[in-house]
Amino acid sequence: MGTEGANFLVIAGRYRLEAKLGHGGMGVVWRATDQLLGRGVAVKALPLDETFSAEEARWQRERTLREARAVVQLRHPNIIVVHDVIEHDERPYMVMELIDGGSLADRLAANGPVDAAEAARIGGDLLSALHTAHAARVLHRDIKPANVLIESGTGRVVLTDFGIAQVAGATTLTESGSFVGSPEYTAPERMTGVRTGPECDLWSVGALLCAALSGESPFRRDSLGGTVHAVVIDEIRPPAQAGPLLPVVRGLLERDPERRLGAVEAERMLRAFLETGRTPPRPAPEREYTPTQRDLPLRRSPAPERSRSGGLMAPVRSGRGVLTAALLVAVMVGAGLSAAVLSTDWGGRDGRTTAGTSAPGTPGGSASGTAGSSAPGTPVSGSATTAAPAPTAALPSAPSGYRVAEDPAGFALAVPDGFTREPQGERVFYLSSGETFRLGIKVTDPQPGGPLGVMRRAAAKGPETNPGYRDGRVTSVTHRGQPAAFREFTWDGFSAAEGARHTYDVCWEEDGRLYDVWISGPIGKARETKEYFDVAVDTFTVP
C-alpha cells in the first residue's frame, strides 16, 4: 500500500503524488516529487480493465510493464523522458519528466490557430520523434494536440503519453462498441480494424497539422458515427489555412497507408518550408494503388445484407475479431450513409477514388484533351456526338432522386433529377440549375498511352487550361478488368464570383472505345459533387 505523509500519497516508497494534472482514457497523471532524487516528476497511473478475471488482469499487467519498459529506452529531445516503470498495488505506473508548459490543445484554446511556420516547426519535431520511436518498434496511437506539450521559455515540442495506447493493449473499437483513443485523429485503417502500424501515427500528424492551422481536426463531427464516416469515407478537405503546407498534409492524409508520406520525407518537406517559405512537392509514391477488394470503382457491389432492423450490415475485421454489425450500422446510419454510397465507396483507397476520382470539370474539359474548350452551357459548333457501339447491356436503374438518361450519343446513365442535357461537339454535358454542377461524358477511339496516358497529358496541361490549377492527382486502376485512370484537382473556377471548384474524372477503355466521365462542382459542395459522380460512373451503360 502507499503511505500518507502530509496528506500526500507516496507510492513505491519514493514518489509523492501531490496534485492531479489531468486524466483521460489512458490514465491519471499526477505532479509528484521523487523523494530519492529530490526532483519534480509526472506520474501516470495506467488503466486496467476491471472486467478482466484475475488471470487476465495478471497477463495485462505483465504486458503493460513489458511494453512500458520498451518506451523507457526511447531517447529523443522531442519525446518525453520516462524515468521509471513501477507496479504499485497491482497497478502499473510510469514516472516521467515534468514539463513546465501547457499542451498544444491548451494553446489553441487560449490563442487560436498557429501560423504555417509554427505548425511546420511543431510537425517537423513530431515527425523526427516518430522516426526514432518507429525504428524502435514503438507506436504512439493517440497523437492529438492534448498529447503535445510546448515547454515554456524554450518552445520545445514534447510528445507525451508515448506508447500509452500500445502499452495499455487497447484496440480502437472494442467488441462492445466503445471507442478507445481520439476518433478525429485516428487513421482509417485502424478505425476499421484492418491494421495498426507506424503509418497510423503519420495520419494523426496530418490531422494534427490541420488542427494547429485551423483550430480543429478536419474530421470533427457531432457524433462518433459522423466522425468515423468522415475518416473512412468522406472526401478529405484540408482547411484553407493548410495551403502553405498542403503537399505534406495531403501526403500524410492518404487513406492507403502504403501510399502515405513517410516520416523522414514529411519532416524534410516541413524543414524546407521553414528555410525557404515554400513546401516542395511530395515525391511520387513508390507504388501505384491497386484495388484489392474489387475493380474499383465502377461496378456496383452486391447489395449489403440487412439487419433485422433494416440497417446495413458490413462486417469489418479487427485485431480482436469482427466488429459487431450493430456498431457498423450505428456508425453508417448515424452518418447518413445510403446503401448506394456504401456499396460504391466502402473498402476503397480513399474517399476520393473509391468510386472514381478525379479530374476534368475544368472549364468544360474532359481528360481526353479538351479541357481548354469553352465551358459547359456555351454554344459550340461542331460535329455530332460519337455514334454508339452495338447494344450490349440493359438500361441501368436509377436511385431515388435520379432518372435514367438514355443519351442519343449511345450510352445511358443515371443523372440527378433536374439536370438538363447540353451537347457540345464530341462532349455531352448534364447541367444542374445555374450550372452549379457540370457532369460531362465523352466517347472516343482509344488514345496513345491508354487511359493513364490520356489523364497524364490532361494533368500536364492543367495549369494552362484551368485557372489556379492545384492539388492535381492521377491514379491508375482497372475497371471491369480493363485499364482505367482517375484524376482529380482543384481550380479557381470560371469566375471570381463563382469561386473555387473541385473536379473528379474517370477514363477507361471497353469494347474498343475510350469512355471519359467527369464532374465539377463548388469546392464547398464536394460531398454532393462526389455523390453525383459516383452514381453516374456506377450506372454508366452502353445499351
Coordinates of C-alpha atoms in Angstrom, one line a residue:
M1 CA 0.0 0.0 0.0
G2 CA 1.1 3.6 -0.4
T3 CA 1.9 5.7 2.6
E4 CA 0.3 9.0 3.7
G5 CA 2.5 11.9 4.5
A6 CA 1.2 15.5 4.9
N7 CA -1.9 14.3 3.1
F8 CA 0.1 13.1 0.2
L9 CA 0.1 9.6 -1.1
V10 CA 3.6 8.0 -1.6
I11 CA 3.9 5.1 -3.9
A12 CA 6.7 2.6 -4.2
G13 CA 8.2 4.2 -1.1
R14 CA 9.6 7.0 -3.3
Y15 CA 7.1 9.0 -5.4
R16 CA 4.9 11.5 -3.5
L17 CA 1.8 12.3 -5.5
E18 CA 0.9 15.9 -4.9
A19 CA -1.6 17.3 -7.4
K20 CA -3.6 15.8 -10.3
L21 CA -2.5 17.3 -13.6
G22 CA -5.0 15.6 -15.8
H23 CA -6.9 12.4 -16.6
G24 CA -8.5 10.6 -19.5
G25 CA -9.0 7.2 -21.1
M26 CA -5.3 6.4 -20.9
G27 CA -5.0 7.1 -17.1
V28 CA -4.5 9.8 -14.5
V29 CA -1.4 12.0 -14.4
W30 CA 0.0 13.4 -11.1
R31 CA 2.5 16.1 -10.3
A32 CA 4.8 14.3 -7.9
T33 CA 8.2 14.5 -6.2
D34 CA 10.9 11.9 -6.5
Q35 CA 11.9 11.9 -2.8
L36 CA 15.1 9.9 -3.5
L37 CA 16.5 12.3 -6.0
G38 CA 14.6 15.4 -4.9
R39 CA 13.2 16.4 -8.3
G40 CA 9.7 17.0 -9.7
V41 CA 8.3 14.3 -11.9
A42 CA 5.0 13.4 -13.5
V43 CA 3.5 10.0 -12.6
K44 CA 0.8 8.3 -14.7
A45 CA -1.4 5.6 -13.3
L46 CA -2.0 3.3 -16.3
P47 CA -5.6 2.0 -16.6
L48 CA -6.5 -1.7 -16.2
D49 CA -9.7 -3.4 -17.4
E50 CA -11.6 -4.1 -14.2
T51 CA -13.8 -6.6 -16.0
F52 CA -10.9 -9.0 -16.5
S53 CA -10.6 -12.1 -14.5
A54 CA -7.6 -12.4 -12.1
E55 CA -5.6 -14.3 -14.7
E56 CA -6.5 -11.9 -17.5
A57 CA -5.6 -8.9 -15.2
R58 CA -2.2 -10.5 -14.4
W59 CA -1.5 -11.0 -18.1
Q60 CA -2.4 -7.4 -18.8
R61 CA -0.2 -6.1 -16.1
E62 CA 2.7 -8.1 -17.3
R63 CA 2.2 -7.0 -20.9
T64 CA 1.8 -3.4 -19.8
L65 CA 5.1 -3.4 -17.8
R66 CA 7.0 -5.2 -20.6
E67 CA 5.9 -2.7 -23.2
A68 CA 6.3 0.3 -20.9
R69 CA 9.9 -0.7 -20.3
A70 CA 10.4 -0.6 -24.1
V71 CA 9.2 3.0 -24.1
V72 CA 11.8 3.8 -21.4
Q73 CA 14.5 3.1 -23.9
L74 CA 13.4 5.9 -26.3
R75 CA 15.8 8.8 -26.3
H76 CA 14.9 11.9 -28.4
P77 CA 14.6 15.6 -27.5
N78 CA 11.0 15.7 -28.6
I79 CA 9.9 12.5 -26.8
I80 CA 9.1 12.9 -23.1
V81 CA 11.6 11.1 -20.9
V82 CA 10.3 8.1 -19.0
H83 CA 12.4 7.7 -15.9
D84 CA 10.9 4.6 -14.4
V85 CA 8.2 2.0 -14.6
I86 CA 6.8 0.6 -11.4
E87 CA 4.0 -1.6 -10.1
H88 CA 2.1 -0.5 -7.0
D89 CA -0.9 -2.2 -5.5
E90 CA -1.1 -4.4 -8.7
R91 CA -1.3 -1.3 -10.9
P92 CA 1.4 -0.2 -13.3
Y93 CA 2.8 3.4 -13.2
M94 CA 5.1 5.4 -15.5
V95 CA 7.3 8.0 -14.0
M96 CA 8.1 10.8 -16.5
E97 CA 9.9 14.1 -16.7
L98 CA 7.8 17.1 -15.6
I99 CA 7.3 19.6 -18.4
D100 CA 6.8 23.2 -17.4
G101 CA 4.3 24.3 -20.1
G102 CA 0.8 23.5 -21.4
S103 CA -0.3 21.4 -24.3
L104 CA -0.9 22.4 -27.9
A105 CA -4.6 21.9 -27.2
D106 CA -4.4 24.5 -24.4
R107 CA -2.5 26.9 -26.7
L108 CA -5.1 26.5 -29.4
A109 CA -8.0 27.1 -27.0
A110 CA -6.3 30.2 -25.5
N111 CA -4.8 31.8 -28.5
G112 CA -6.3 30.3 -31.6
P113 CA -4.6 28.6 -34.5
V114 CA -0.9 29.0 -35.2
D115 CA 0.7 30.2 -38.4
A116 CA 2.2 27.9 -41.1
A117 CA 5.8 28.4 -39.8
E118 CA 4.9 27.3 -36.2
A119 CA 2.8 24.4 -37.5
A120 CA 5.8 23.3 -39.6
R121 CA 8.1 23.5 -36.6
I122 CA 5.8 21.5 -34.4
G123 CA 5.1 19.0 -37.2
G124 CA 8.8 18.6 -38.0
D125 CA 9.7 17.9 -34.4
L126 CA 6.9 15.3 -34.0
L127 CA 7.9 13.5 -37.2
S128 CA 11.5 13.4 -36.1
A129 CA 10.4 11.9 -32.8
L130 CA 8.2 9.3 -34.5
H131 CA 11.0 8.2 -36.8
T132 CA 13.1 7.4 -33.7
A133 CA 10.2 5.6 -32.0
H134 CA 9.1 3.6 -35.0
A135 CA 12.7 2.5 -35.5
A136 CA 12.5 1.0 -32.0
R137 CA 9.1 -0.6 -32.9
V138 CA 7.1 1.6 -30.6
L139 CA 3.9 3.2 -31.7
H140 CA 2.1 6.1 -30.1
R141 CA -1.5 5.5 -31.4
D142 CA -3.0 8.6 -29.7
I143 CA -1.4 11.6 -31.3
K144 CA -3.5 14.7 -30.8
P145 CA -3.0 18.3 -29.6
A146 CA -3.6 17.4 -25.9
N147 CA -0.6 15.0 -26.1
V148 CA 1.8 17.5 -27.5
L149 CA 3.4 19.7 -24.8
I150 CA 5.1 23.1 -25.5
E151 CA 7.8 23.9 -22.9
S152 CA 7.6 27.4 -21.5
G153 CA 10.6 29.6 -22.3
T154 CA 12.2 27.2 -24.8
G155 CA 9.3 26.4 -27.1
R156 CA 10.5 22.7 -27.1
V157 CA 7.9 20.4 -28.5
V158 CA 7.4 17.3 -26.4
L159 CA 5.3 14.3 -27.4
T160 CA 3.9 12.8 -24.3
D161 CA 1.8 9.7 -23.5
F162 CA 4.1 8.0 -25.9
G163 CA 3.3 4.3 -26.3
I164 CA 0.5 4.5 -23.7
A165 CA -2.2 3.3 -26.2
Q166 CA 0.1 0.5 -27.2
V167 CA 1.2 -0.2 -23.6
A168 CA -2.4 -0.5 -22.5
G169 CA -3.0 -3.0 -25.2
A170 CA -6.2 -1.3 -26.2
T171 CA -7.9 -1.7 -29.6
T172 CA -9.5 1.2 -31.3
L173 CA -13.0 -0.2 -31.5
T174 CA -13.8 -2.7 -28.8
E175 CA -16.0 -5.7 -29.3
S176 CA -18.6 -4.0 -27.1
G177 CA -18.6 -1.0 -29.4
S178 CA -16.8 1.5 -27.1
F179 CA -14.1 3.7 -28.6
V180 CA -10.6 3.9 -27.2
G181 CA -8.5 6.8 -28.5
S182 CA -9.3 10.0 -30.3
P183 CA -11.5 9.2 -33.3
E184 CA -10.9 12.5 -35.2
Y185 CA -7.2 11.8 -35.2
T186 CA -7.3 8.1 -35.8
A187 CA -6.2 6.6 -39.2
P188 CA -8.9 4.9 -41.3
E189 CA -7.2 1.5 -41.4
R190 CA -7.1 1.5 -37.6
M191 CA -10.6 2.8 -37.3
T192 CA -11.9 -0.2 -39.4
G193 CA -9.6 -2.7 -37.6
V194 CA -7.7 -3.6 -40.8
R195 CA -4.2 -2.8 -39.5
T196 CA -2.2 -0.8 -37.0
G197 CA 1.3 0.3 -37.9
P198 CA 3.6 3.3 -38.0
E199 CA 1.6 4.8 -40.8
C200 CA -1.3 5.3 -38.4
D201 CA 0.8 7.8 -36.4
L202 CA 1.7 9.7 -39.5
W203 CA -2.0 10.1 -40.4
S204 CA -2.6 11.5 -37.0
V205 CA 0.2 14.1 -37.5
G206 CA -1.6 15.2 -40.7
A207 CA -4.8 15.7 -38.8
L208 CA -2.9 17.5 -36.0
L209 CA -1.3 19.9 -38.6
C210 CA -4.8 20.8 -39.8
A211 CA -6.0 21.3 -36.2
A212 CA -3.0 23.5 -35.4
L213 CA -3.6 25.7 -38.5
S214 CA -7.4 25.9 -38.3
G215 CA -8.3 25.2 -34.7
E216 CA -9.9 21.8 -35.2
S217 CA -9.4 18.4 -36.9
P218 CA -10.9 18.2 -40.4
F219 CA -12.7 15.0 -39.3
R220 CA -14.5 16.5 -36.3
R221 CA -18.2 15.9 -36.4
D222 CA -21.1 16.0 -33.9
S223 CA -21.2 12.2 -33.3
L224 CA -18.9 9.2 -33.3
G225 CA -20.8 7.9 -36.4
G226 CA -20.2 11.1 -38.2
T227 CA -16.5 11.2 -37.3
V228 CA -16.0 7.6 -38.4
H229 CA -17.7 8.3 -41.7
A230 CA -15.5 11.4 -42.2
V231 CA -12.4 9.4 -41.5
V232 CA -13.2 6.3 -43.5
I233 CA -15.4 7.5 -46.4
D234 CA -15.9 11.3 -46.8
E235 CA -13.8 13.2 -49.1
I236 CA -10.8 14.7 -47.3
R237 CA -10.9 18.5 -47.4
P238 CA -7.9 20.1 -45.6
P239 CA -8.7 23.6 -44.2
A240 CA -7.8 26.6 -46.4
Q241 CA -5.2 27.6 -43.8
A242 CA -3.3 24.4 -44.7
G243 CA -2.5 25.8 -48.1
P244 CA 1.2 26.6 -47.5
L245 CA 1.8 23.0 -46.2
L246 CA -0.7 21.3 -48.4
P247 CA 1.7 18.8 -50.0
V248 CA 2.6 17.5 -46.6
V249 CA -0.9 17.5 -45.2
R250 CA -2.3 15.6 -48.3
G251 CA 0.6 13.2 -48.2
L252 CA 0.0 12.3 -44.6
L253 CA -3.7 12.0 -45.0
E254 CA -3.5 9.4 -47.8
R255 CA -6.1 6.7 -46.9
D256 CA -4.0 4.0 -48.4
P257 CA -1.2 3.5 -45.8
E258 CA 1.2 2.2 -48.3
R259 CA 1.0 5.5 -50.3
R260 CA 1.1 7.7 -47.2
L261 CA 4.0 10.1 -46.9
G262 CA 6.8 8.7 -44.7
A263 CA 8.1 10.4 -41.5
V264 CA 11.6 11.3 -43.0
E265 CA 10.2 12.8 -46.2
A266 CA 7.4 14.7 -44.5
E267 CA 9.9 16.2 -42.0
R268 CA 12.3 17.1 -44.8
M269 CA 9.5 18.9 -46.6
L270 CA 8.5 20.8 -43.5
R271 CA 12.1 21.8 -42.7
A272 CA 12.4 23.0 -46.3
F273 CA 9.3 25.3 -45.8
L274 CA 10.9 26.7 -42.7
E275 CA 14.1 27.5 -44.6
T276 CA 12.6 28.8 -47.9
G277 CA 9.0 29.7 -47.2
R278 CA 7.9 27.1 -49.8
T279 CA 6.9 23.5 -49.4
P280 CA 8.5 21.2 -52.1
P281 CA 6.1 18.8 -53.9
R282 CA 6.0 15.4 -52.4
P283 CA 7.8 12.6 -54.3
A284 CA 5.7 10.2 -56.3
P285 CA 4.6 7.2 -54.1
E286 CA 6.7 4.1 -54.6
R287 CA 3.8 2.2 -56.0
E288 CA 0.5 3.0 -57.7
Y289 CA -2.6 2.0 -55.9
T290 CA -4.1 -1.4 -56.9
P291 CA -7.7 -2.2 -55.8
T292 CA -7.8 -5.4 -53.9
Q293 CA -11.4 -5.9 -52.9
R294 CA -13.0 -5.4 -56.3
D295 CA -12.4 -3.5 -59.5
L296 CA -12.9 0.0 -58.1
P297 CA -14.9 1.9 -58.5
L298 CA -17.1 1.4 -61.5
R299 CA -19.0 -1.8 -60.9
R300 CA -21.7 -1.9 -58.2
S301 CA -21.1 -4.2 -55.4
P302 CA -23.8 -6.7 -54.3
A303 CA -26.3 -5.0 -52.0
P304 CA -25.3 -5.1 -48.4
E305 CA -27.0 -7.6 -46.1
R306 CA -29.7 -6.0 -43.9
S307 CA -30.1 -6.5 -40.3
R308 CA -33.4 -7.4 -38.7
S309 CA -34.0 -3.7 -38.0
G310 CA -33.3 -2.8 -41.7
G311 CA -29.9 -1.4 -41.1
L312 CA -26.9 -2.1 -43.4
M313 CA -24.5 -4.8 -42.2
A314 CA -21.0 -4.9 -43.5
P315 CA -18.7 -6.8 -41.0
V316 CA -15.2 -5.3 -40.7
R317 CA -12.3 -7.3 -39.3
S318 CA -10.4 -6.1 -36.4
G319 CA -7.5 -7.3 -34.4
R320 CA -9.8 -9.0 -31.9
G321 CA -12.4 -10.3 -34.3
V322 CA -15.4 -9.0 -36.4
L323 CA -16.9 -5.7 -35.3
T324 CA -20.5 -6.1 -34.3
A325 CA -22.9 -5.3 -37.1
A326 CA -24.8 -3.1 -34.7
L327 CA -21.7 -0.9 -34.3
L328 CA -21.2 -0.5 -38.0
V329 CA -24.9 0.2 -38.5
A330 CA -24.8 2.9 -35.9
V331 CA -21.7 4.4 -37.5
M332 CA -23.0 4.4 -41.0
V333 CA -26.6 5.2 -40.3
G334 CA -25.6 7.9 -37.8
A335 CA -23.5 9.5 -40.6
G336 CA -26.4 9.4 -43.1
L337 CA -24.8 6.9 -45.4
S338 CA -27.1 5.4 -48.0
A339 CA -26.9 1.9 -49.4
A340 CA -25.7 3.1 -52.8
V341 CA -22.8 5.1 -51.3
L342 CA -21.9 2.2 -49.0
S343 CA -21.7 -0.2 -51.9
T344 CA -19.6 2.0 -54.1
D345 CA -17.3 3.6 -51.5
W346 CA -16.6 1.1 -48.8
G347 CA -13.1 -0.5 -49.0
G348 CA -11.5 1.9 -51.4
R349 CA -8.1 3.7 -51.1
D350 CA -9.8 6.9 -50.0
G351 CA -13.0 8.8 -50.2
R352 CA -11.9 10.5 -53.4
T353 CA -11.0 7.4 -55.5
T354 CA -13.2 4.6 -54.4
A355 CA -15.9 5.3 -56.9
G356 CA -13.8 7.1 -59.4
T357 CA -11.8 10.1 -58.5
S358 CA -10.8 13.0 -60.3
A359 CA -10.5 15.5 -62.9
P360 CA -11.7 17.5 -65.7
G361 CA -14.6 19.5 -64.7
T362 CA -12.3 22.2 -65.8
P363 CA -13.7 24.9 -67.8
G364 CA -15.8 22.3 -69.6
G365 CA -13.0 20.0 -70.3
S366 CA -12.5 16.2 -70.3
A367 CA -9.3 14.4 -69.8
S368 CA -9.4 13.5 -73.4
G369 CA -7.5 16.6 -74.4
T370 CA -10.5 19.1 -74.4
A371 CA -10.1 20.6 -71.0
G372 CA -9.3 24.0 -72.6
S373 CA -12.6 24.3 -74.5
S374 CA -15.4 26.5 -73.7
A375 CA -17.4 26.0 -70.6
P376 CA -20.5 23.8 -70.4
G377 CA -23.6 25.7 -71.5
T378 CA -21.7 27.8 -74.0
P379 CA -23.0 27.4 -77.6
V380 CA -20.3 25.5 -79.5
S381 CA -20.5 24.4 -83.1
G382 CA -19.0 21.0 -84.1
S383 CA -19.7 17.5 -85.2
A384 CA -22.4 15.3 -83.8
T385 CA -21.6 13.2 -80.8
T386 CA -19.8 9.9 -81.3
A387 CA -22.0 7.1 -82.6
A388 CA -22.8 4.3 -80.1
P389 CA -21.5 0.8 -80.3
A390 CA -24.0 -2.0 -80.8
P391 CA -26.3 -2.6 -77.9
T392 CA -24.7 -4.9 -75.3
A393 CA -26.4 -4.3 -72.0
A394 CA -29.8 -3.4 -70.4
L395 CA -30.5 0.1 -69.2
P396 CA -29.4 0.9 -65.7
S397 CA -31.7 1.6 -62.8
A398 CA -31.8 5.0 -61.1
P399 CA -31.5 5.6 -57.4
S400 CA -34.1 7.8 -55.7
G401 CA -33.7 11.4 -56.8
Y402 CA -32.2 10.4 -60.1
R403 CA -33.5 9.5 -63.6
V404 CA -32.1 7.3 -66.3
A405 CA -30.8 9.4 -69.2
E406 CA -30.7 7.3 -72.4
D407 CA -28.5 9.6 -74.4
P408 CA -28.6 9.9 -78.2
A409 CA -24.8 9.5 -78.2
G410 CA -25.2 5.8 -77.4
F411 CA -24.9 5.5 -73.7
A412 CA -27.1 5.6 -70.6
L413 CA -26.6 6.6 -67.0
A414 CA -28.4 7.9 -64.0
V415 CA -28.4 11.7 -63.6
P416 CA -29.9 13.8 -60.8
D417 CA -33.5 15.0 -61.3
G418 CA -33.4 18.5 -62.8
F419 CA -30.2 18.1 -64.7
T420 CA -30.6 19.1 -68.3
R421 CA -28.7 17.8 -71.4
E422 CA -26.3 20.2 -73.2
P423 CA -24.3 18.7 -76.1
Q424 CA -21.0 20.4 -77.1
G425 CA -19.3 18.8 -80.0
E426 CA -17.8 15.4 -79.0
R427 CA -18.9 16.0 -75.4
V428 CA -22.3 15.8 -73.8
F429 CA -23.0 17.7 -70.5
Y430 CA -25.7 17.3 -68.0
L431 CA -26.0 20.5 -66.0
S432 CA -27.8 21.4 -62.8
S433 CA -29.8 24.6 -62.5
G434 CA -27.5 27.5 -62.7
E435 CA -24.8 25.1 -63.9
T436 CA -23.6 24.7 -60.3
F437 CA -22.7 21.1 -61.1
R438 CA -21.4 20.1 -64.6
L439 CA -21.4 16.4 -65.5
G440 CA -19.6 15.6 -68.7
I441 CA -19.2 12.5 -70.9
K442 CA -17.0 11.9 -73.9
V443 CA -16.7 8.7 -76.1
T444 CA -13.8 8.4 -78.5
D445 CA -11.4 5.9 -80.0
P446 CA -8.6 4.6 -77.8
Q447 CA -5.7 7.1 -77.4
P448 CA -1.9 6.6 -77.2
G449 CA -0.9 5.5 -73.8
G450 CA -4.3 4.3 -72.9
P451 CA -6.4 5.9 -70.1
L452 CA -3.4 6.7 -67.9
G453 CA -1.6 8.4 -70.8
V454 CA -4.8 10.5 -71.5
M455 CA -5.0 11.5 -67.9
R456 CA -1.4 12.4 -67.5
R457 CA -1.4 14.6 -70.6
A458 CA -4.5 16.4 -69.3
A459 CA -2.8 16.8 -66.0
A460 CA 0.3 18.3 -67.6
K461 CA -2.0 20.9 -69.3
G462 CA -3.9 21.6 -66.2
P463 CA -2.2 24.9 -65.3
E464 CA -2.8 26.2 -68.9
T465 CA -6.5 25.2 -69.1
N466 CA -7.7 25.7 -65.6
P467 CA -7.0 28.9 -63.7
G468 CA -5.5 28.3 -60.3
Y469 CA -5.0 24.6 -61.1
R470 CA -3.7 22.8 -57.9
D471 CA -3.8 19.5 -56.0
G472 CA -3.8 17.5 -59.2
R473 CA -3.5 13.8 -58.9
V474 CA -3.7 10.9 -61.4
T475 CA -4.1 7.3 -60.3
S476 CA -4.0 4.1 -62.4
V477 CA -6.7 1.4 -61.6
T478 CA -8.8 -1.1 -63.5
H479 CA -12.5 -1.2 -64.4
R480 CA -14.2 -4.5 -65.4
G481 CA -10.7 -5.9 -65.9
Q482 CA -9.7 -3.1 -68.3
P483 CA -7.2 -0.3 -67.9
A484 CA -8.6 2.8 -66.2
A485 CA -7.4 6.0 -64.7
F486 CA -8.7 8.5 -62.1
R487 CA -7.8 12.2 -61.9
E488 CA -8.9 15.0 -59.6
F489 CA -7.9 18.6 -59.0
T490 CA -9.0 21.9 -57.6
W491 CA -9.0 25.1 -59.6
D492 CA -10.3 28.7 -59.3
G493 CA -13.5 28.2 -61.3
F494 CA -15.0 30.0 -64.3
S495 CA -15.1 33.4 -62.5
A496 CA -14.1 35.0 -59.2
A497 CA -17.8 35.3 -58.3
E498 CA -18.3 31.6 -58.7
G499 CA -15.3 30.6 -56.6
A500 CA -13.1 27.6 -56.5
R501 CA -14.3 24.2 -57.9
H502 CA -13.2 20.6 -57.5
T503 CA -13.2 18.1 -60.4
Y504 CA -13.4 14.3 -60.5
D505 CA -12.8 12.3 -63.6
V506 CA -12.5 8.7 -64.7
C507 CA -11.4 7.4 -68.0
W508 CA -11.4 3.7 -69.2
E509 CA -11.4 1.5 -72.2
E510 CA -14.1 -1.0 -73.0
D511 CA -15.0 -2.9 -76.2
G512 CA -12.6 -0.9 -78.3
R513 CA -13.8 2.6 -77.1
L514 CA -12.5 5.1 -74.7
Y515 CA -15.0 6.4 -72.2
D516 CA -14.5 9.6 -70.1
V517 CA -16.9 10.7 -67.4
W518 CA -16.2 13.7 -65.2
I519 CA -17.9 16.3 -63.0
S520 CA -17.0 19.6 -61.4
G521 CA -18.7 21.4 -58.5
P522 CA -18.1 24.1 -56.0
I523 CA -15.3 23.2 -53.5
G524 CA -17.8 23.8 -50.7
K525 CA -20.1 21.1 -52.1
A526 CA -17.5 18.4 -52.7
R527 CA -19.6 15.7 -51.0
E528 CA -22.6 16.4 -53.2
T529 CA -20.4 16.5 -56.3
K530 CA -18.8 13.2 -55.3
E531 CA -22.2 11.5 -54.9
Y532 CA -23.3 12.7 -58.4
F533 CA -20.0 11.4 -59.8
D534 CA -20.2 8.0 -58.1
V535 CA -23.8 7.4 -59.3
A536 CA -23.0 8.5 -62.9
V537 CA -20.0 6.2 -63.1
D538 CA -21.6 3.3 -61.3
T539 CA -24.6 3.3 -63.6
F540 CA -22.9 4.1 -66.9
T541 CA -24.0 1.6 -69.5
V542 CA -23.7 1.1 -73.2
P543 CA -27.2 -0.3 -74.0

